[in-house]
């Protein structure tokens, strides 16, 4: 097995591991005295350590538990997910290096990844949204990440041979894909669309994004698999919609959050519109490349090519809305809730926010195909009765 020789590390044994690993020593300038190590993981699956020395720093993530951390051994998880996370960080980093932390070291047997430390003031986007912080470049950065990673790992860019080999590689991560299907689709209702369109992050919620006002970094792609593009886009947009509905629960006499809610809606709209523009621009630039999603006859006919792009993007919008609404429902009634709502201390306010979000998500899931633009979705949110 790839994980033979695994041992869980604590802060003391981690120091010895670092000292025995040349690539990590070099990141610390080979100055290993007085290392500071702190365990900061608060996720369901992993332990995360920040390692800081006088001449450098990095983060070590060890997927030490073969089960979901918040549930226990009754829900087993393979440690091989670390391999696919590292593979995805490298592949997504290849296409969008400004939005993905660099991987410094990967140890498959130890299920361990060392990567760039996203130092303060980086915080988890979800926490920033709860605090009411505006991030002016968020839509620009996330649309860049999604357009580049999804287009450049799809058949629109790659040959059939290259694409099939990549899909086959990620079939090994289907256990986590199965868990995703269960908690997002099978538990609320039986529905899932299985399409190997591109290498998706697989869990692109606002807790998987680290931000400052001028930096956006996507982390934690351990659920990565070749799947439908709309799953990533929908997950991110759906979580922004959840953040919107939670704002009434975080309002206070000093800040009613009304202006902030409008910023969230603009960010939702800008994220899709910028994504669509960047994605189709990449398609235009590479239509004469090795991509085999369409016959060359379509690319050589400007009218047919335009029709193909319009249909593709409309279908992708509807997929994104469907997946996004499913993710919203799962976060309200499923096994793992979101801090956006859970941090609302007033139970009646929390119930009010969750009820409005749930009702909107149900409508969006059933009626997603009537929306032709993201602006229509935003208008539908604004038109909801109080």
mmCIF file of C-alpha atoms in Angstrom:
data_model
loop_
_atom_site.group_PDB
_atom_site.id
_atom_site.type_symbol
_atom_site.label_atom_id
_atom_site.label_comp_id
_atom_site.label_asym_id
_atom_site.label_seq_id
_atom_site.Cartn_x
_atom_site.Cartn_y
_atom_site.Cartn_z
ATOM 1 C CA UNK A 1 0.000 0.000 0.000
ATOM 2 C CA UNK A 2 1.060 3.593 -0.657
ATOM 3 C CA UNK A 3 0.398 4.464 2.983
ATOM 4 C CA UNK A 4 2.550 1.731 4.555
ATOM 5 C CA UNK A 5 4.909 3.334 7.054
ATOM 6 C CA UNK A 6 2.356 5.931 8.112
ATOM 7 C CA UNK A 7 2.553 7.376 11.595
ATOM 8 C CA UNK A 8 0.596 10.276 13.032
ATOM 9 C CA UNK A 9 2.739 13.240 13.976
ATOM 10 C CA UNK A 10 2.456 15.480 16.989
ATOM 11 C CA UNK A 11 4.321 18.757 17.470
ATOM 12 C CA UNK A 12 7.428 17.055 18.867
ATOM 13 C CA UNK A 13 7.719 14.334 16.211
ATOM 14 C CA UNK A 14 6.947 16.887 13.516
ATOM 15 C CA UNK A 15 10.128 18.774 14.406
ATOM 16 C CA UNK A 16 12.146 15.610 13.887
ATOM 17 C CA UNK A 17 10.378 14.993 10.583
ATOM 18 C CA UNK A 18 11.201 18.510 9.377
ATOM 19 C CA UNK A 19 14.853 18.162 10.368
ATOM 20 C CA UNK A 20 15.074 14.891 8.407
ATOM 21 C CA UNK A 21 13.548 16.388 5.244
ATOM 22 C CA UNK A 22 16.013 18.482 3.167
ATOM 23 C CA UNK A 23 13.352 20.246 1.087
ATOM 24 C CA UNK A 24 11.691 21.527 4.256
ATOM 25 C CA UNK A 25 14.963 22.492 5.919
ATOM 26 C CA UNK A 26 15.820 24.615 2.896
ATOM 27 C CA UNK A 27 12.504 26.456 3.161
ATOM 28 C CA UNK A 28 13.555 27.409 6.675
ATOM 29 C CA UNK A 29 16.961 28.567 5.506
ATOM 30 C CA UNK A 30 18.435 25.550 7.319
ATOM 31 C CA UNK A 31 17.954 27.500 10.540
ATOM 32 C CA UNK A 32 16.112 24.991 12.688
ATOM 33 C CA UNK A 33 16.642 26.332 16.178
ATOM 34 C CA UNK A 34 13.620 27.686 18.019
ATOM 35 C CA UNK A 35 11.017 26.467 15.521
ATOM 36 C CA UNK A 36 7.470 27.468 16.395
ATOM 37 C CA UNK A 37 4.813 24.856 15.605
ATOM 38 C CA UNK A 38 1.101 25.300 16.162
ATOM 39 C CA UNK A 39 -1.777 22.951 15.307
ATOM 40 C CA UNK A 40 -4.584 25.014 13.752
ATOM 41 C CA UNK A 41 -6.764 22.464 11.976
ATOM 42 C CA UNK A 42 -10.469 22.874 12.618
ATOM 43 C CA UNK A 43 -11.717 20.758 9.737
ATOM 44 C CA UNK A 44 -13.482 17.418 9.719
ATOM 45 C CA UNK A 45 -10.705 15.304 8.233
ATOM 46 C CA UNK A 46 -7.199 16.591 8.928
ATOM 47 C CA UNK A 47 -4.569 18.083 11.195
ATOM 48 C CA UNK A 48 -2.859 21.281 10.087
ATOM 49 C CA UNK A 49 0.385 22.647 11.539
ATOM 50 C CA UNK A 50 1.950 26.064 10.999
ATOM 51 C CA UNK A 51 5.746 25.849 11.112
ATOM 52 C CA UNK A 52 7.619 29.139 11.555
ATOM 53 C CA UNK A 53 11.378 29.610 11.799
ATOM 54 C CA UNK A 54 13.605 32.670 11.855
ATOM 55 C CA UNK A 55 14.239 32.388 8.094
ATOM 56 C CA UNK A 56 11.077 30.874 6.661
ATOM 57 C CA UNK A 57 7.722 29.210 7.200
ATOM 58 C CA UNK A 58 5.270 26.711 5.741
ATOM 59 C CA UNK A 59 2.129 24.770 6.553
ATOM 60 C CA UNK A 60 2.057 21.015 6.996
ATOM 61 C CA UNK A 61 -1.240 19.235 6.474
ATOM 62 C CA UNK A 62 -1.404 15.607 7.529
ATOM 63 C CA UNK A 63 -4.486 13.623 6.744
ATOM 64 C CA UNK A 64 -3.862 11.551 9.810
ATOM 65 C CA UNK A 65 -7.315 10.167 10.410
ATOM 66 C CA UNK A 66 -8.777 7.397 8.259
ATOM 67 C CA UNK A 67 -12.281 8.697 9.060
ATOM 68 C CA UNK A 68 -14.233 11.959 9.224
ATOM 69 C CA UNK A 69 -12.898 13.821 12.236
ATOM 70 C CA UNK A 70 -16.237 15.261 13.419
ATOM 71 C CA UNK A 71 -18.101 11.926 13.125
ATOM 72 C CA UNK A 72 -15.652 9.203 14.052
ATOM 73 C CA UNK A 73 -14.648 5.749 12.895
ATOM 74 C CA UNK A 74 -18.159 4.883 11.722
ATOM 75 C CA UNK A 75 -17.472 6.960 8.581
ATOM 76 C CA UNK A 76 -14.115 5.729 7.234
ATOM 77 C CA UNK A 77 -11.930 7.736 4.834
ATOM 78 C CA UNK A 78 -8.847 6.613 2.960
ATOM 79 C CA UNK A 79 -5.609 8.490 3.660
ATOM 80 C CA UNK A 80 -4.887 8.266 -0.069
ATOM 81 C CA UNK A 81 -6.942 11.447 -0.415
ATOM 82 C CA UNK A 82 -3.706 13.312 0.425
ATOM 83 C CA UNK A 83 -2.206 12.118 -2.855
ATOM 84 C CA UNK A 84 -5.082 13.539 -4.864
ATOM 85 C CA UNK A 85 -5.047 16.795 -2.930
ATOM 86 C CA UNK A 86 -1.336 17.281 -3.644
ATOM 87 C CA UNK A 87 -1.851 16.313 -7.271
ATOM 88 C CA UNK A 88 -4.676 18.826 -7.628
ATOM 89 C CA UNK A 89 -2.774 21.643 -5.906
ATOM 90 C CA UNK A 90 0.056 21.109 -8.385
ATOM 91 C CA UNK A 91 -2.226 20.807 -11.427
ATOM 92 C CA UNK A 92 -4.418 23.770 -10.519
ATOM 93 C CA UNK A 93 -1.287 25.685 -9.551
ATOM 94 C CA UNK A 94 0.101 24.953 -12.997
ATOM 95 C CA UNK A 95 -2.804 26.771 -14.637
ATOM 96 C CA UNK A 96 -3.473 29.436 -12.006
ATOM 97 C CA UNK A 97 -0.367 29.846 -9.818
ATOM 98 C CA UNK A 98 -1.467 33.179 -8.333
ATOM 99 C CA UNK A 99 -4.530 31.597 -6.681
ATOM 100 C CA UNK A 100 -3.158 28.292 -5.359
ATOM 101 C CA UNK A 101 -0.537 27.887 -2.605
ATOM 102 C CA UNK A 102 2.699 26.292 -3.809
ATOM 103 C CA UNK A 103 3.426 22.718 -2.693
ATOM 104 C CA UNK A 104 6.915 22.366 -1.211
ATOM 105 C CA UNK A 105 6.892 18.692 -0.255
ATOM 106 C CA UNK A 106 4.617 15.664 -0.450
ATOM 107 C CA UNK A 107 5.037 12.391 1.418
ATOM 108 C CA UNK A 108 2.537 9.832 0.159
ATOM 109 C CA UNK A 109 3.250 7.235 2.840
ATOM 110 C CA UNK A 110 2.787 9.815 5.572
ATOM 111 C CA UNK A 111 -0.272 11.393 3.878
ATOM 112 C CA UNK A 112 1.479 14.711 4.396
ATOM 113 C CA UNK A 113 1.648 17.901 2.339
ATOM 114 C CA UNK A 114 3.876 20.897 3.055
ATOM 115 C CA UNK A 115 2.904 24.100 1.302
ATOM 116 C CA UNK A 116 3.127 27.855 1.422
ATOM 117 C CA UNK A 117 1.936 29.422 4.655
ATOM 118 C CA UNK A 118 -0.736 32.017 3.926
ATOM 119 C CA UNK A 119 0.353 34.414 6.602
ATOM 120 C CA UNK A 120 -1.888 36.989 8.322
ATOM 121 C CA UNK A 121 -3.863 38.997 7.448
ATOM 122 C CA UNK A 122 -5.126 36.038 5.333
ATOM 123 C CA UNK A 123 -8.284 34.621 6.889
ATOM 124 C CA UNK A 124 -10.887 32.084 5.805
ATOM 125 C CA UNK A 125 -13.344 33.828 3.498
ATOM 126 C CA UNK A 126 -16.347 32.522 5.416
ATOM 127 C CA UNK A 127 -15.135 34.275 8.576
ATOM 128 C CA UNK A 128 -14.638 37.497 6.643
ATOM 129 C CA UNK A 129 -18.175 37.296 5.265
ATOM 130 C CA UNK A 130 -19.557 36.744 8.763
ATOM 131 C CA UNK A 131 -17.619 39.794 9.959
ATOM 132 C CA UNK A 132 -18.983 41.895 7.087
ATOM 133 C CA UNK A 133 -15.651 42.541 5.347
ATOM 134 C CA UNK A 134 -15.706 43.504 1.662
ATOM 135 C CA UNK A 135 -13.123 41.955 -0.661
ATOM 136 C CA UNK A 136 -13.028 44.093 -3.816
ATOM 137 C CA UNK A 137 -11.007 41.585 -5.879
ATOM 138 C CA UNK A 138 -12.844 38.428 -4.823
ATOM 139 C CA UNK A 139 -14.982 38.050 -7.958
ATOM 140 C CA UNK A 140 -12.015 38.864 -10.198
ATOM 141 C CA UNK A 141 -9.767 36.341 -8.491
ATOM 142 C CA UNK A 142 -12.282 33.504 -8.137
ATOM 143 C CA UNK A 143 -13.479 33.856 -11.720
ATOM 144 C CA UNK A 144 -9.834 33.660 -12.795
ATOM 145 C CA UNK A 145 -9.250 30.520 -10.750
ATOM 146 C CA UNK A 146 -12.386 28.738 -11.916
ATOM 147 C CA UNK A 147 -12.093 29.694 -15.593
ATOM 148 C CA UNK A 148 -8.445 28.639 -15.891
ATOM 149 C CA UNK A 149 -8.582 25.436 -13.859
ATOM 150 C CA UNK A 150 -11.839 24.210 -15.386
ATOM 151 C CA UNK A 151 -11.094 25.112 -19.000
ATOM 152 C CA UNK A 152 -7.492 23.883 -18.998
ATOM 153 C CA UNK A 153 -8.380 20.479 -17.531
ATOM 154 C CA UNK A 154 -11.294 19.872 -19.903
ATOM 155 C CA UNK A 155 -11.731 18.399 -23.381
ATOM 156 C CA UNK A 156 -12.078 21.941 -24.665
ATOM 157 C CA UNK A 157 -8.323 22.212 -24.098
ATOM 158 C CA UNK A 158 -6.960 18.652 -24.011
ATOM 159 C CA UNK A 159 -7.006 15.803 -26.480
ATOM 160 C CA UNK A 160 -9.194 12.815 -25.730
ATOM 161 C CA UNK A 161 -6.132 10.726 -24.891
ATOM 162 C CA UNK A 162 -4.716 13.201 -22.375
ATOM 163 C CA UNK A 163 -8.149 13.750 -20.829
ATOM 164 C CA UNK A 164 -8.895 10.050 -20.435
ATOM 165 C CA UNK A 165 -5.546 9.391 -18.785
ATOM 166 C CA UNK A 166 -6.205 12.189 -16.288
ATOM 167 C CA UNK A 167 -9.730 10.931 -15.590
ATOM 168 C CA UNK A 168 -8.353 7.432 -15.011
ATOM 169 C CA UNK A 169 -5.787 8.772 -12.525
ATOM 170 C CA UNK A 170 -8.440 10.482 -10.434
ATOM 171 C CA UNK A 171 -10.711 7.448 -10.390
ATOM 172 C CA UNK A 172 -8.687 6.489 -7.333
ATOM 173 C CA UNK A 173 -10.352 9.344 -5.415
ATOM 174 C CA UNK A 174 -13.861 8.066 -6.028
ATOM 175 C CA UNK A 175 -14.335 7.167 -2.344
ATOM 176 C CA UNK A 176 -14.422 10.853 -1.456
ATOM 177 C CA UNK A 177 -16.547 11.497 -4.529
ATOM 178 C CA UNK A 178 -18.979 8.907 -3.168
ATOM 179 C CA UNK A 179 -19.136 10.737 0.167
ATOM 180 C CA UNK A 180 -19.799 13.999 -1.675
ATOM 181 C CA UNK A 181 -22.641 12.402 -3.583
ATOM 182 C CA UNK A 182 -24.096 11.035 -0.364
ATOM 183 C CA UNK A 183 -24.044 14.210 1.734
ATOM 184 C CA UNK A 184 -24.984 16.587 -1.094
ATOM 185 C CA UNK A 185 -27.385 14.489 -3.145
ATOM 186 C CA UNK A 186 -28.367 11.103 -1.743
ATOM 187 C CA UNK A 187 -29.307 12.299 1.728
ATOM 188 C CA UNK A 188 -31.604 15.190 0.686
ATOM 189 C CA UNK A 189 -32.797 13.395 -2.483
ATOM 190 C CA UNK A 190 -31.520 10.933 -5.071
ATOM 191 C CA UNK A 191 -29.980 12.960 -7.872
ATOM 192 C CA UNK A 192 -26.460 13.346 -9.268
ATOM 193 C CA UNK A 193 -25.045 14.061 -12.701
ATOM 194 C CA UNK A 194 -21.820 12.151 -13.275
ATOM 195 C CA UNK A 195 -19.739 13.852 -15.954
ATOM 196 C CA UNK A 196 -15.963 13.974 -16.147
ATOM 197 C CA UNK A 197 -15.840 17.477 -17.625
ATOM 198 C CA UNK A 198 -12.813 18.851 -15.791
ATOM 199 C CA UNK A 199 -10.624 18.482 -12.707
ATOM 200 C CA UNK A 200 -12.888 20.104 -10.135
ATOM 201 C CA UNK A 201 -11.893 21.171 -6.636
ATOM 202 C CA UNK A 202 -14.864 19.221 -5.327
ATOM 203 C CA UNK A 203 -15.460 21.280 -2.159
ATOM 204 C CA UNK A 204 -15.167 24.904 -3.266
ATOM 205 C CA UNK A 205 -17.054 26.611 -0.450
ATOM 206 C CA UNK A 206 -16.137 29.833 1.329
ATOM 207 C CA UNK A 207 -14.235 27.839 3.945
ATOM 208 C CA UNK A 208 -11.822 26.637 1.238
ATOM 209 C CA UNK A 209 -10.719 30.137 0.273
ATOM 210 C CA UNK A 210 -8.200 32.297 2.148
ATOM 211 C CA UNK A 211 -8.365 36.034 1.528
ATOM 212 C CA UNK A 212 -7.027 39.479 2.203
ATOM 213 C CA UNK A 213 -8.237 42.617 0.476
ATOM 214 C CA UNK A 214 -5.805 41.998 -2.391
ATOM 215 C CA UNK A 215 -5.114 38.242 -2.253
ATOM 216 C CA UNK A 216 -7.259 35.166 -2.834
ATOM 217 C CA UNK A 217 -5.941 31.619 -2.361
ATOM 218 C CA UNK A 218 -7.880 28.381 -2.875
ATOM 219 C CA UNK A 219 -6.999 25.545 -0.503
ATOM 220 C CA UNK A 220 -8.099 22.022 0.517
ATOM 221 C CA UNK A 221 -8.893 20.266 -2.800
ATOM 222 C CA UNK A 222 -8.905 16.805 -1.199
ATOM 223 C CA UNK A 223 -12.292 16.003 -2.757
ATOM 224 C CA UNK A 224 -10.900 16.715 -6.236
ATOM 225 C CA UNK A 225 -12.161 14.512 -9.044
ATOM 226 C CA UNK A 226 -12.960 14.794 -12.718
ATOM 227 C CA UNK A 227 -16.573 15.887 -12.580
ATOM 228 C CA UNK A 228 -19.084 18.513 -13.741
ATOM 229 C CA UNK A 229 -17.710 22.062 -13.866
ATOM 230 C CA UNK A 230 -20.917 23.448 -12.426
ATOM 231 C CA UNK A 231 -20.258 21.670 -9.148
ATOM 232 C CA UNK A 232 -17.361 24.017 -8.338
ATOM 233 C CA UNK A 233 -19.028 27.147 -9.667
ATOM 234 C CA UNK A 234 -22.296 26.304 -7.943
ATOM 235 C CA UNK A 235 -20.610 25.495 -4.642
ATOM 236 C CA UNK A 236 -18.919 28.886 -4.514
ATOM 237 C CA UNK A 237 -21.945 30.886 -5.640
ATOM 238 C CA UNK A 238 -24.269 28.860 -3.414
ATOM 239 C CA UNK A 239 -22.105 29.618 -0.390
ATOM 240 C CA UNK A 240 -22.163 33.320 -1.239
ATOM 241 C CA UNK A 241 -25.959 33.109 -1.335
ATOM 242 C CA UNK A 242 -25.911 31.440 2.099
ATOM 243 C CA UNK A 243 -23.712 34.291 3.323
ATOM 244 C CA UNK A 244 -26.272 36.756 1.959
ATOM 245 C CA UNK A 245 -29.154 35.141 3.818
ATOM 246 C CA UNK A 246 -27.166 34.969 7.051
ATOM 247 C CA UNK A 247 -26.513 38.707 7.188
ATOM 248 C CA UNK A 248 -29.819 39.605 8.866
ATOM 249 C CA UNK A 249 -28.724 37.436 11.782
ATOM 250 C CA UNK A 250 -25.446 39.340 12.116
ATOM 251 C CA UNK A 251 -26.954 42.824 11.831
ATOM 252 C CA UNK A 252 -26.899 45.071 14.880
ATOM 253 C CA UNK A 253 -27.875 48.673 15.720
ATOM 254 C CA UNK A 254 -24.495 49.921 14.514
ATOM 255 C CA UNK A 255 -24.556 48.061 11.173
ATOM 256 C CA UNK A 256 -27.784 46.842 9.584
ATOM 257 C CA UNK A 257 -25.726 44.954 6.942
ATOM 258 C CA UNK A 258 -27.963 46.234 4.105
ATOM 259 C CA UNK A 259 -25.063 47.723 2.143
ATOM 260 C CA UNK A 260 -23.038 44.579 2.731
ATOM 261 C CA UNK A 261 -25.845 42.380 1.413
ATOM 262 C CA UNK A 262 -25.798 44.417 -1.792
ATOM 263 C CA UNK A 263 -22.040 43.905 -2.063
ATOM 264 C CA UNK A 264 -22.527 40.144 -1.784
ATOM 265 C CA UNK A 265 -25.134 40.232 -4.559
ATOM 266 C CA UNK A 266 -22.799 42.245 -6.789
ATOM 267 C CA UNK A 267 -20.030 39.728 -6.070
ATOM 268 C CA UNK A 268 -22.296 36.828 -7.051
ATOM 269 C CA UNK A 269 -23.192 38.559 -10.304
ATOM 270 C CA UNK A 270 -19.613 39.619 -11.065
ATOM 271 C CA UNK A 271 -18.208 36.167 -10.303
ATOM 272 C CA UNK A 272 -20.363 34.452 -12.922
ATOM 273 C CA UNK A 273 -20.132 37.222 -15.528
ATOM 274 C CA UNK A 274 -16.347 37.470 -15.238
ATOM 275 C CA UNK A 275 -16.059 33.678 -15.273
ATOM 276 C CA UNK A 276 -18.129 33.471 -18.451
ATOM 277 C CA UNK A 277 -16.056 36.170 -20.139
ATOM 278 C CA UNK A 278 -12.718 34.611 -19.166
ATOM 279 C CA UNK A 279 -13.800 31.056 -19.966
ATOM 280 C CA UNK A 280 -15.067 31.918 -23.453
ATOM 281 C CA UNK A 281 -11.953 34.034 -24.097
ATOM 282 C CA UNK A 282 -9.792 30.997 -23.300
ATOM 283 C CA UNK A 283 -11.979 28.954 -25.632
ATOM 284 C CA UNK A 284 -11.537 31.484 -28.443
ATOM 285 C CA UNK A 285 -7.779 31.549 -27.915
ATOM 286 C CA UNK A 286 -7.437 27.747 -27.997
ATOM 287 C CA UNK A 287 -10.071 26.743 -30.543
ATOM 288 C CA UNK A 288 -7.319 25.678 -32.944
ATOM 289 C CA UNK A 289 -5.459 23.719 -30.258
ATOM 290 C CA UNK A 290 -5.627 20.054 -29.288
ATOM 291 C CA UNK A 291 -9.067 20.156 -27.620
ATOM 292 C CA UNK A 292 -11.439 17.494 -28.934
ATOM 293 C CA UNK A 293 -14.762 18.385 -27.339
ATOM 294 C CA UNK A 294 -16.087 19.608 -30.699
ATOM 295 C CA UNK A 295 -15.424 18.819 -34.343
ATOM 296 C CA UNK A 296 -13.173 21.223 -36.214
ATOM 297 C CA UNK A 297 -16.081 21.942 -38.580
ATOM 298 C CA UNK A 298 -17.854 23.757 -35.745
ATOM 299 C CA UNK A 299 -14.784 25.848 -34.934
ATOM 300 C CA UNK A 300 -14.355 26.709 -38.603
ATOM 301 C CA UNK A 301 -17.907 28.038 -38.867
ATOM 302 C CA UNK A 302 -18.164 31.285 -36.850
ATOM 303 C CA UNK A 303 -21.955 31.083 -36.592
ATOM 304 C CA UNK A 304 -21.953 27.475 -35.391
ATOM 305 C CA UNK A 305 -19.102 28.179 -32.985
ATOM 306 C CA UNK A 306 -21.021 31.084 -31.452
ATOM 307 C CA UNK A 307 -24.151 28.940 -31.060
ATOM 308 C CA UNK A 308 -22.090 26.143 -29.471
ATOM 309 C CA UNK A 309 -20.544 28.545 -26.957
ATOM 310 C CA UNK A 310 -23.914 30.073 -26.062
ATOM 311 C CA UNK A 311 -25.502 26.680 -25.461
ATOM 312 C CA UNK A 312 -22.487 25.443 -23.482
ATOM 313 C CA UNK A 313 -22.516 28.462 -21.185
ATOM 314 C CA UNK A 314 -26.289 28.388 -20.705
ATOM 315 C CA UNK A 315 -26.133 24.706 -19.756
ATOM 316 C CA UNK A 316 -23.217 25.453 -17.438
ATOM 317 C CA UNK A 317 -25.170 28.241 -15.719
ATOM 318 C CA UNK A 318 -28.112 25.909 -15.151
ATOM 319 C CA UNK A 319 -25.795 23.165 -13.865
ATOM 320 C CA UNK A 320 -24.160 25.659 -11.510
ATOM 321 C CA UNK A 321 -27.498 26.842 -10.159
ATOM 322 C CA UNK A 322 -28.652 23.272 -9.624
ATOM 323 C CA UNK A 323 -25.489 22.144 -7.869
ATOM 324 C CA UNK A 324 -25.334 25.386 -5.900
ATOM 325 C CA UNK A 325 -28.864 25.001 -4.593
ATOM 326 C CA UNK A 326 -28.160 21.366 -3.651
ATOM 327 C CA UNK A 327 -25.109 22.509 -1.704
ATOM 328 C CA UNK A 328 -27.199 25.162 0.062
ATOM 329 C CA UNK A 329 -29.802 22.613 1.110
ATOM 330 C CA UNK A 330 -27.129 20.192 2.323
ATOM 331 C CA UNK A 331 -25.569 22.910 4.487
ATOM 332 C CA UNK A 332 -28.895 23.631 6.202
ATOM 333 C CA UNK A 333 -30.367 20.143 6.664
ATOM 334 C CA UNK A 334 -27.302 17.924 6.128
ATOM 335 C CA UNK A 335 -24.602 16.502 8.366
ATOM 336 C CA UNK A 336 -22.242 19.513 8.303
ATOM 337 C CA UNK A 337 -23.724 22.977 8.801
ATOM 338 C CA UNK A 338 -22.091 26.352 8.143
ATOM 339 C CA UNK A 339 -20.729 28.900 10.558
ATOM 340 C CA UNK A 340 -22.628 31.639 8.701
ATOM 341 C CA UNK A 341 -25.813 30.428 10.402
ATOM 342 C CA UNK A 342 -24.395 28.547 13.381
ATOM 343 C CA UNK A 343 -22.716 31.712 14.683
ATOM 344 C CA UNK A 344 -26.069 33.533 14.930
ATOM 345 C CA UNK A 345 -26.748 33.372 18.669
ATOM 346 C CA UNK A 346 -30.425 34.328 18.564
ATOM 347 C CA UNK A 347 -32.228 31.067 17.725
ATOM 348 C CA UNK A 348 -35.259 32.819 16.225
ATOM 349 C CA UNK A 349 -33.080 34.982 13.966
ATOM 350 C CA UNK A 350 -31.060 31.941 12.928
ATOM 351 C CA UNK A 351 -34.219 30.003 12.073
ATOM 352 C CA UNK A 352 -35.531 32.967 10.061
ATOM 353 C CA UNK A 353 -32.311 33.211 8.029
ATOM 354 C CA UNK A 354 -32.120 29.466 7.453
ATOM 355 C CA UNK A 355 -35.768 29.240 6.432
ATOM 356 C CA UNK A 356 -35.399 31.987 3.800
ATOM 357 C CA UNK A 357 -32.227 30.388 2.429
ATOM 358 C CA UNK A 358 -33.840 26.959 2.295
ATOM 359 C CA UNK A 359 -36.955 28.202 0.541
ATOM 360 C CA UNK A 360 -34.870 30.040 -2.055
ATOM 361 C CA UNK A 361 -32.635 27.006 -2.601
ATOM 362 C CA UNK A 362 -35.642 24.739 -3.144
ATOM 363 C CA UNK A 363 -37.097 27.149 -5.695
ATOM 364 C CA UNK A 364 -33.747 27.544 -7.465
ATOM 365 C CA UNK A 365 -33.249 23.795 -7.696
ATOM 366 C CA UNK A 366 -36.674 23.194 -9.235
ATOM 367 C CA UNK A 367 -36.808 26.267 -11.471
ATOM 368 C CA UNK A 368 -33.140 26.793 -12.387
ATOM 369 C CA UNK A 369 -33.731 26.484 -16.133
ATOM 370 C CA UNK A 370 -36.015 29.518 -16.238
ATOM 371 C CA UNK A 371 -33.068 31.769 -15.339
ATOM 372 C CA UNK A 372 -31.194 32.932 -18.422
ATOM 373 C CA UNK A 373 -28.666 35.175 -16.665
ATOM 374 C CA UNK A 374 -27.126 35.484 -13.216
ATOM 375 C CA UNK A 375 -28.738 38.922 -12.970
ATOM 376 C CA UNK A 376 -32.148 37.231 -13.006
ATOM 377 C CA UNK A 377 -31.064 35.097 -10.050
ATOM 378 C CA UNK A 378 -29.941 38.175 -8.117
ATOM 379 C CA UNK A 379 -33.245 39.916 -8.872
ATOM 380 C CA UNK A 380 -35.109 36.829 -7.588
ATOM 381 C CA UNK A 381 -33.159 37.048 -4.329
ATOM 382 C CA UNK A 382 -33.912 40.758 -4.001
ATOM 383 C CA UNK A 383 -37.616 40.196 -4.698
ATOM 384 C CA UNK A 384 -38.064 37.645 -1.914
ATOM 385 C CA UNK A 385 -40.612 38.752 0.700
ATOM 386 C CA UNK A 386 -39.219 39.432 4.168
#
